[in-house]
mmCIF file of C-alpha atoms in Angstrom:
data_model
loop_
_atom_site.group_PDB
_atom_site.id
_atom_site.type_symbol
_atom_site.label_atom_id
_atom_site.label_comp_id
_atom_site.label_asym_id
_atom_site.label_seq_id
_atom_site.Cartn_x
_atom_site.Cartn_y
_atom_site.Cartn_z
ATOM 1 C CA MET A 1375 77.270 96.800 94.150
ATOM 2 C CA GLU A 1376 76.634 95.014 97.774
ATOM 3 C CA GLY A 1377 73.244 94.727 99.360
ATOM 4 C CA CYS A 1378 70.889 94.596 96.419
ATOM 5 C CA THR A 1379 68.264 92.317 96.867
ATOM 6 C CA ILE A 1380 65.074 92.103 95.627
ATOM 7 C CA ALA A 1381 63.581 93.872 98.727
ATOM 8 C CA THR A 1382 65.788 97.003 98.631
ATOM 9 C CA LEU A 1383 65.850 96.744 94.634
ATOM 10 C CA SER A 1384 64.242 100.371 94.484
ATOM 11 C CA SER A 1385 65.656 101.848 96.649
ATOM 12 C CA CYS A 1386 68.844 100.553 94.548
ATOM 13 C CA ILE A 1387 67.053 101.390 91.585
ATOM 14 C CA ARG A 1388 66.661 105.093 93.010
ATOM 15 C CA ASN A 1389 70.396 105.808 95.046
ATOM 16 C CA PRO A 1390 73.104 103.422 93.483
ATOM 17 C CA GLU A 1391 75.443 105.225 95.008
ATOM 18 C CA LYS A 1392 74.833 103.974 98.212
ATOM 19 C CA PHE A 1393 75.091 100.258 97.417
ATOM 20 C CA ILE A 1394 78.853 100.892 96.914
ATOM 21 C CA ARG A 1395 80.147 99.157 99.606
ATOM 22 C CA GLY A 1396 84.155 99.588 98.421
ATOM 23 C CA PRO A 1397 86.620 96.842 97.468
ATOM 24 C CA ARG A 1398 86.440 94.020 99.292
ATOM 25 C CA ALA A 1399 88.499 92.759 101.760
ATOM 26 C CA SER A 1400 89.936 89.703 99.631
ATOM 27 C CA ILE A 1401 90.752 92.235 97.264
ATOM 28 C CA LEU A 1402 92.749 94.389 99.187
ATOM 29 C CA GLN A 1403 94.513 91.589 100.853
ATOM 30 C CA LEU A 1404 96.029 90.151 97.946
ATOM 31 C CA TRP A 1405 96.732 94.156 96.599
ATOM 32 C CA ASP A 1406 98.683 93.996 99.262
ATOM 33 C CA ASP A 1407 100.391 90.667 99.025
ATOM 34 C CA LEU A 1408 101.025 91.549 95.434
ATOM 35 C CA ALA A 1409 103.180 94.802 96.012
ATOM 36 C CA SER A 1410 105.214 92.833 99.074
ATOM 37 C CA LYS A 1411 106.512 90.590 96.161
ATOM 38 C CA ARG A 1412 106.618 93.716 92.871
ATOM 39 C CA ARG A 1413 105.261 96.934 92.246
ATOM 40 C CA MET A 1414 101.862 96.542 92.289
ATOM 41 C CA ILE A 1415 99.550 99.497 91.375
ATOM 42 C CA GLY A 1416 96.281 100.182 92.241
ATOM 43 C CA LEU A 1417 93.207 102.016 90.738
ATOM 44 C CA GLY A 1418 89.592 102.954 90.344
ATOM 45 C CA ALA A 1419 87.087 101.625 88.350
ATOM 46 C CA LEU A 1420 83.180 100.103 87.854
ATOM 47 C CA ASP A 1421 82.128 97.187 86.165
ATOM 48 C CA ASN A 1422 78.767 98.844 85.377
ATOM 49 C CA HIS A 1423 76.259 97.857 82.914
ATOM 50 C CA ALA A 1424 73.492 100.361 82.392
ATOM 51 C CA ALA A 1425 69.823 99.143 81.117
ATOM 52 C CA ASN A 1426 66.388 99.710 79.634
ATOM 53 C CA PHE A 1427 62.819 98.280 81.279
ATOM 54 C CA PRO A 1428 59.646 99.016 80.050
ATOM 55 C CA LEU A 1429 57.230 101.049 81.900
ATOM 56 C CA ARG A 1430 53.876 99.835 81.058
ATOM 57 C CA LYS A 1431 51.987 102.088 83.522
ATOM 58 C CA CYS A 1432 53.832 104.605 81.466
ATOM 59 C CA ARG A 1433 53.235 103.513 78.223
ATOM 60 C CA TRP A 1434 56.347 101.709 78.012
ATOM 61 C CA LYS A 1435 58.300 104.072 78.303
ATOM 62 C CA LEU A 1436 62.069 103.653 78.749
ATOM 63 C CA LEU A 1437 63.555 103.497 82.181
ATOM 64 C CA LYS A 1438 67.437 103.642 82.488
ATOM 65 C CA VAL A 1439 68.649 101.402 85.419
ATOM 66 C CA PHE A 1440 72.679 101.893 86.800
ATOM 67 C CA PRO A 1441 72.478 105.109 84.425
ATOM 68 C CA HIS A 1442 76.205 105.457 83.087
ATOM 69 C CA GLU A 1443 76.038 109.188 83.523
ATOM 70 C CA GLN A 1444 75.397 109.295 86.942
ATOM 71 C CA LEU A 1445 77.536 105.597 88.219
ATOM 72 C CA PHE A 1446 80.781 106.565 86.472
ATOM 73 C CA ARG A 1447 80.510 109.635 88.592
ATOM 74 C CA THR A 1448 81.487 108.128 91.801
ATOM 75 C CA VAL A 1449 84.737 105.904 91.098
ATOM 76 C CA ARG A 1450 87.339 107.998 90.314
ATOM 77 C CA THR A 1451 91.452 107.810 90.017
ATOM 78 C CA HIS A 1452 93.342 110.956 91.071
ATOM 79 C CA VAL A 1453 96.695 110.930 89.285
ATOM 80 C CA LEU A 1454 99.770 113.310 90.635
ATOM 81 C CA VAL A 1455 101.613 114.797 87.975
ATOM 82 C CA PRO A 1456 103.887 118.064 87.545
ATOM 83 C CA PRO A 1457 102.867 121.303 86.587
ATOM 84 C CA PRO A 1458 101.782 120.627 82.384
ATOM 85 C CA ALA A 1459 104.301 121.634 80.152
ATOM 86 C CA GLN A 1460 101.548 123.291 78.137
ATOM 87 C CA LYS A 1461 103.133 120.409 75.599
ATOM 88 C CA SER A 1462 100.618 117.442 74.850
ATOM 89 C CA HIS A 1463 102.464 114.917 73.859
ATOM 90 C CA GLU A 1464 104.713 115.514 76.779
ATOM 91 C CA ASP A 1465 101.704 116.186 79.229
ATOM 92 C CA ILE A 1466 100.638 112.904 78.237
ATOM 93 C CA ASP A 1467 103.769 111.297 78.793
ATOM 94 C CA SER A 1468 103.791 113.124 82.406
ATOM 95 C CA PHE A 1469 100.628 111.046 82.916
ATOM 96 C CA LEU A 1470 101.530 107.684 81.765
ATOM 97 C CA GLN A 1471 104.683 107.839 83.773
ATOM 98 C CA ALA A 1472 103.336 108.851 86.867
ATOM 99 C CA MET A 1473 100.543 106.112 86.607
ATOM 100 C CA ALA A 1474 103.568 104.243 86.043
ATOM 101 C CA ARG A 1475 105.583 104.337 89.225
ATOM 102 C CA GLY A 1476 102.050 104.629 91.320
ATOM 103 C CA ARG A 1477 101.007 108.409 91.756
ATOM 104 C CA CYS A 1478 97.858 107.999 91.870
ATOM 105 C CA PHE A 1479 95.057 107.250 94.688
ATOM 106 C CA ILE A 1480 91.399 106.567 95.089
ATOM 107 C CA ASP A 1481 88.280 108.694 96.380
ATOM 108 C CA TYR A 1482 84.791 107.732 96.298
ATOM 109 C CA ALA A 1483 83.208 111.085 95.117
ATOM 110 C CA PRO A 1484 79.726 111.094 96.670
ATOM 111 C CA LEU A 1485 81.268 111.202 100.215
ATOM 112 C CA GLY A 1486 83.197 113.954 99.334
ATOM 113 C CA ASP A 1487 85.860 115.362 96.769
ATOM 114 C CA GLY A 1488 90.118 113.833 97.167
ATOM 115 C CA THR A 1489 91.539 116.648 95.487
ATOM 116 C CA GLY A 1490 94.505 116.916 98.050
ATOM 117 C CA PHE A 1491 95.250 114.352 99.610
ATOM 118 C CA ARG A 1492 98.509 112.985 100.463
ATOM 119 C CA PHE A 1493 100.258 110.237 101.638
ATOM 120 C CA TRP A 1494 104.230 110.227 102.116
ATOM 121 C CA ALA A 1495 107.200 109.217 104.207
ATOM 122 C CA GLU A 1496 110.352 110.864 104.826
ATOM 123 C CA CYS A 1497 113.554 108.970 106.076
ATOM 124 C CA SER A 1498 116.815 110.127 106.247
ATOM 125 C CA GLY A 1499 116.156 113.946 105.469
ATOM 126 C CA SER A 1500 114.356 112.236 101.978
ATOM 127 C CA VAL A 1501 110.966 112.270 101.242
ATOM 128 C CA PHE A 1502 109.054 109.466 99.251
ATOM 129 C CA LEU A 1503 106.142 109.793 97.440
ATOM 130 C CA CYS A 1504 103.266 106.893 96.885
ATOM 131 C CA GLY A 1505 104.872 104.508 94.818
ATOM 132 C CA ASP A 1506 108.453 105.164 95.439
ATOM 133 C CA GLU A 1507 110.319 102.475 97.543
ATOM 134 C CA LEU A 1508 112.968 102.923 100.498
ATOM 135 C CA PRO A 1509 115.246 100.523 102.268
ATOM 136 C CA ALA A 1510 114.878 99.176 104.736
ATOM 137 C CA GLY A 1511 116.623 98.989 108.440
ATOM 138 C CA GLN A 1512 116.178 102.992 108.819
ATOM 139 C CA PRO A 1513 113.858 105.099 111.112
ATOM 140 C CA ALA A 1514 110.840 106.715 108.972
ATOM 141 C CA VAL A 1515 108.164 109.144 109.536
ATOM 142 C CA PHE A 1516 104.717 107.925 107.613
ATOM 143 C CA ARG A 1517 102.263 111.424 107.028
ATOM 144 C CA ALA A 1518 99.248 111.897 105.529
ATOM 145 C CA THR A 1519 96.509 114.600 104.903
ATOM 146 C CA VAL A 1520 93.317 114.858 103.517
ATOM 147 C CA PRO A 1521 91.322 117.919 102.412
ATOM 148 C CA CYS A 1522 88.173 116.976 104.903
ATOM 149 C CA PRO A 1523 88.072 115.188 107.855
ATOM 150 C CA ALA A 1524 87.925 111.586 108.400
ATOM 151 C CA GLU A 1525 88.864 108.042 109.623
ATOM 152 C CA ILE A 1526 92.547 107.462 108.615
ATOM 153 C CA ILE A 1527 94.330 104.381 108.441
ATOM 154 C CA LEU A 1528 97.331 103.938 107.661
ATOM 155 C CA VAL A 1529 97.878 99.946 106.359
ATOM 156 C CA LYS A 1530 101.147 98.130 106.380
ATOM 157 C CA ASP A 1531 101.475 94.817 105.203
ATOM 158 C CA ASN A 1532 96.982 94.623 105.617
ATOM 159 C CA SER A 1533 96.922 95.563 109.408
ATOM 160 C CA ALA A 1534 96.309 98.977 111.017
ATOM 161 C CA ALA A 1535 99.893 100.565 111.861
ATOM 162 C CA ALA A 1536 97.893 104.001 113.168
ATOM 163 C CA VAL A 1537 94.682 105.350 112.926
ATOM 164 C CA ALA A 1538 93.589 109.104 113.302
ATOM 165 C CA ASP A 1539 90.623 111.273 113.298
ATOM 166 C CA GLY A 1540 90.611 114.388 111.807
ATOM 167 C CA GLN A 1541 92.761 115.673 108.706
ATOM 168 C CA SER A 1542 96.015 114.679 109.583
ATOM 169 C CA LEU A 1543 97.802 111.125 110.621
ATOM 170 C CA GLU A 1544 101.438 110.310 112.044
ATOM 171 C CA HIS A 1545 103.513 107.797 112.365
ATOM 172 C CA CYS A 1546 106.663 106.601 113.016
ATOM 173 C CA SER A 1547 108.449 103.491 112.259
ATOM 174 C CA ASP A 1548 111.286 101.626 112.975
ATOM 175 C CA GLY A 1549 112.414 100.479 109.510
ATOM 176 C CA SER A 1550 111.274 96.832 109.342
ATOM 177 C CA PRO A 1551 110.345 95.989 105.772
ATOM 178 C CA GLY A 1552 106.405 96.236 104.581
ATOM 179 C CA VAL A 1553 104.152 97.886 101.788
ATOM 180 C CA TYR A 1554 101.895 101.178 103.963
ATOM 181 C CA ARG A 1555 99.052 102.690 102.055
ATOM 182 C CA VAL A 1556 96.503 104.748 103.306
ATOM 183 C CA GLU A 1557 92.609 103.942 103.313
ATOM 184 C CA ALA A 1558 90.115 106.650 104.511
ATOM 185 C CA ARG A 1559 86.388 106.986 106.090
ATOM 186 C CA ARG A 1560 84.039 108.470 106.197
ATOM 187 C CA ASN A 1561 80.526 108.020 108.156
ATOM 188 C CA GLY A 1562 81.462 104.624 108.552
ATOM 189 C CA GLN A 1563 81.406 104.652 104.713
ATOM 190 C CA PRO A 1564 85.325 103.588 102.736
ATOM 191 C CA TRP A 1565 86.097 106.567 100.927
ATOM 192 C CA LEU A 1566 89.475 106.664 100.023
ATOM 193 C CA PHE A 1567 92.630 104.665 99.072
ATOM 194 C CA SER A 1568 96.257 105.443 98.191
ATOM 195 C CA ASN A 1569 98.501 103.422 96.249
ATOM 196 C CA HIS A 1570 101.779 101.894 98.140
ATOM 197 C CA ILE A 1571 104.935 103.221 99.286
ATOM 198 C CA TYR A 1572 107.020 99.602 99.585
ATOM 199 C CA VAL A 1573 110.045 99.747 102.759
ATOM 200 C CA ARG A 1574 112.859 97.031 101.107
ATOM 201 C CA LYS A 1575 115.489 95.145 102.170
ATOM 202 C CA GLN A 1576 118.039 96.216 99.899
ATOM 203 C CA THR A 1577 120.150 93.696 98.220
ATOM 204 C CA SER A 1578 123.482 93.702 97.818
ATOM 205 C CA ALA A 1579 125.202 92.861 94.346
ATOM 206 C CA ALA A 1580 127.003 89.584 93.453
#
């Protein structure tokens, strides 16, 4: 939570979700740098510490500041899994495998429900999803769709490769190596972050 100062403390306490600014640029840079070397899965998280403060004017009634019940509804990780098997152990395994592969994205719920977001690449007749790796040197088409209008940014190696306003983005790449992900913004604020699709040079077997 940034921008919370003595001057803005009262507003910050009343509406803390308005002061969540999304991940720092340095964090996103580090994420992309690490992903260029190895698989690096991103998950949404909050570091929140609810606290009770006594109010003298209310006969020492306790005021809860930054309540978990409120802020833990803001940043969410969506995991894309196959239809449930209705068997708890199989569904748990499927969920964990999807997270480990990077089949997930993060949204900031106060700006809109990200359910329905998709990001994929098409190359040589195959479809690659978040967390997948495709060989460099072959042209590919990257596509993304969002459930409500937004500014959609296709990020390659921490730089914008394509930008679109609306609910879909399409970008043709030349097959050069890199790590691709999607960011989306609403009302100028960061809303949604996907995991990467990796375009790697293939190493020849010795």
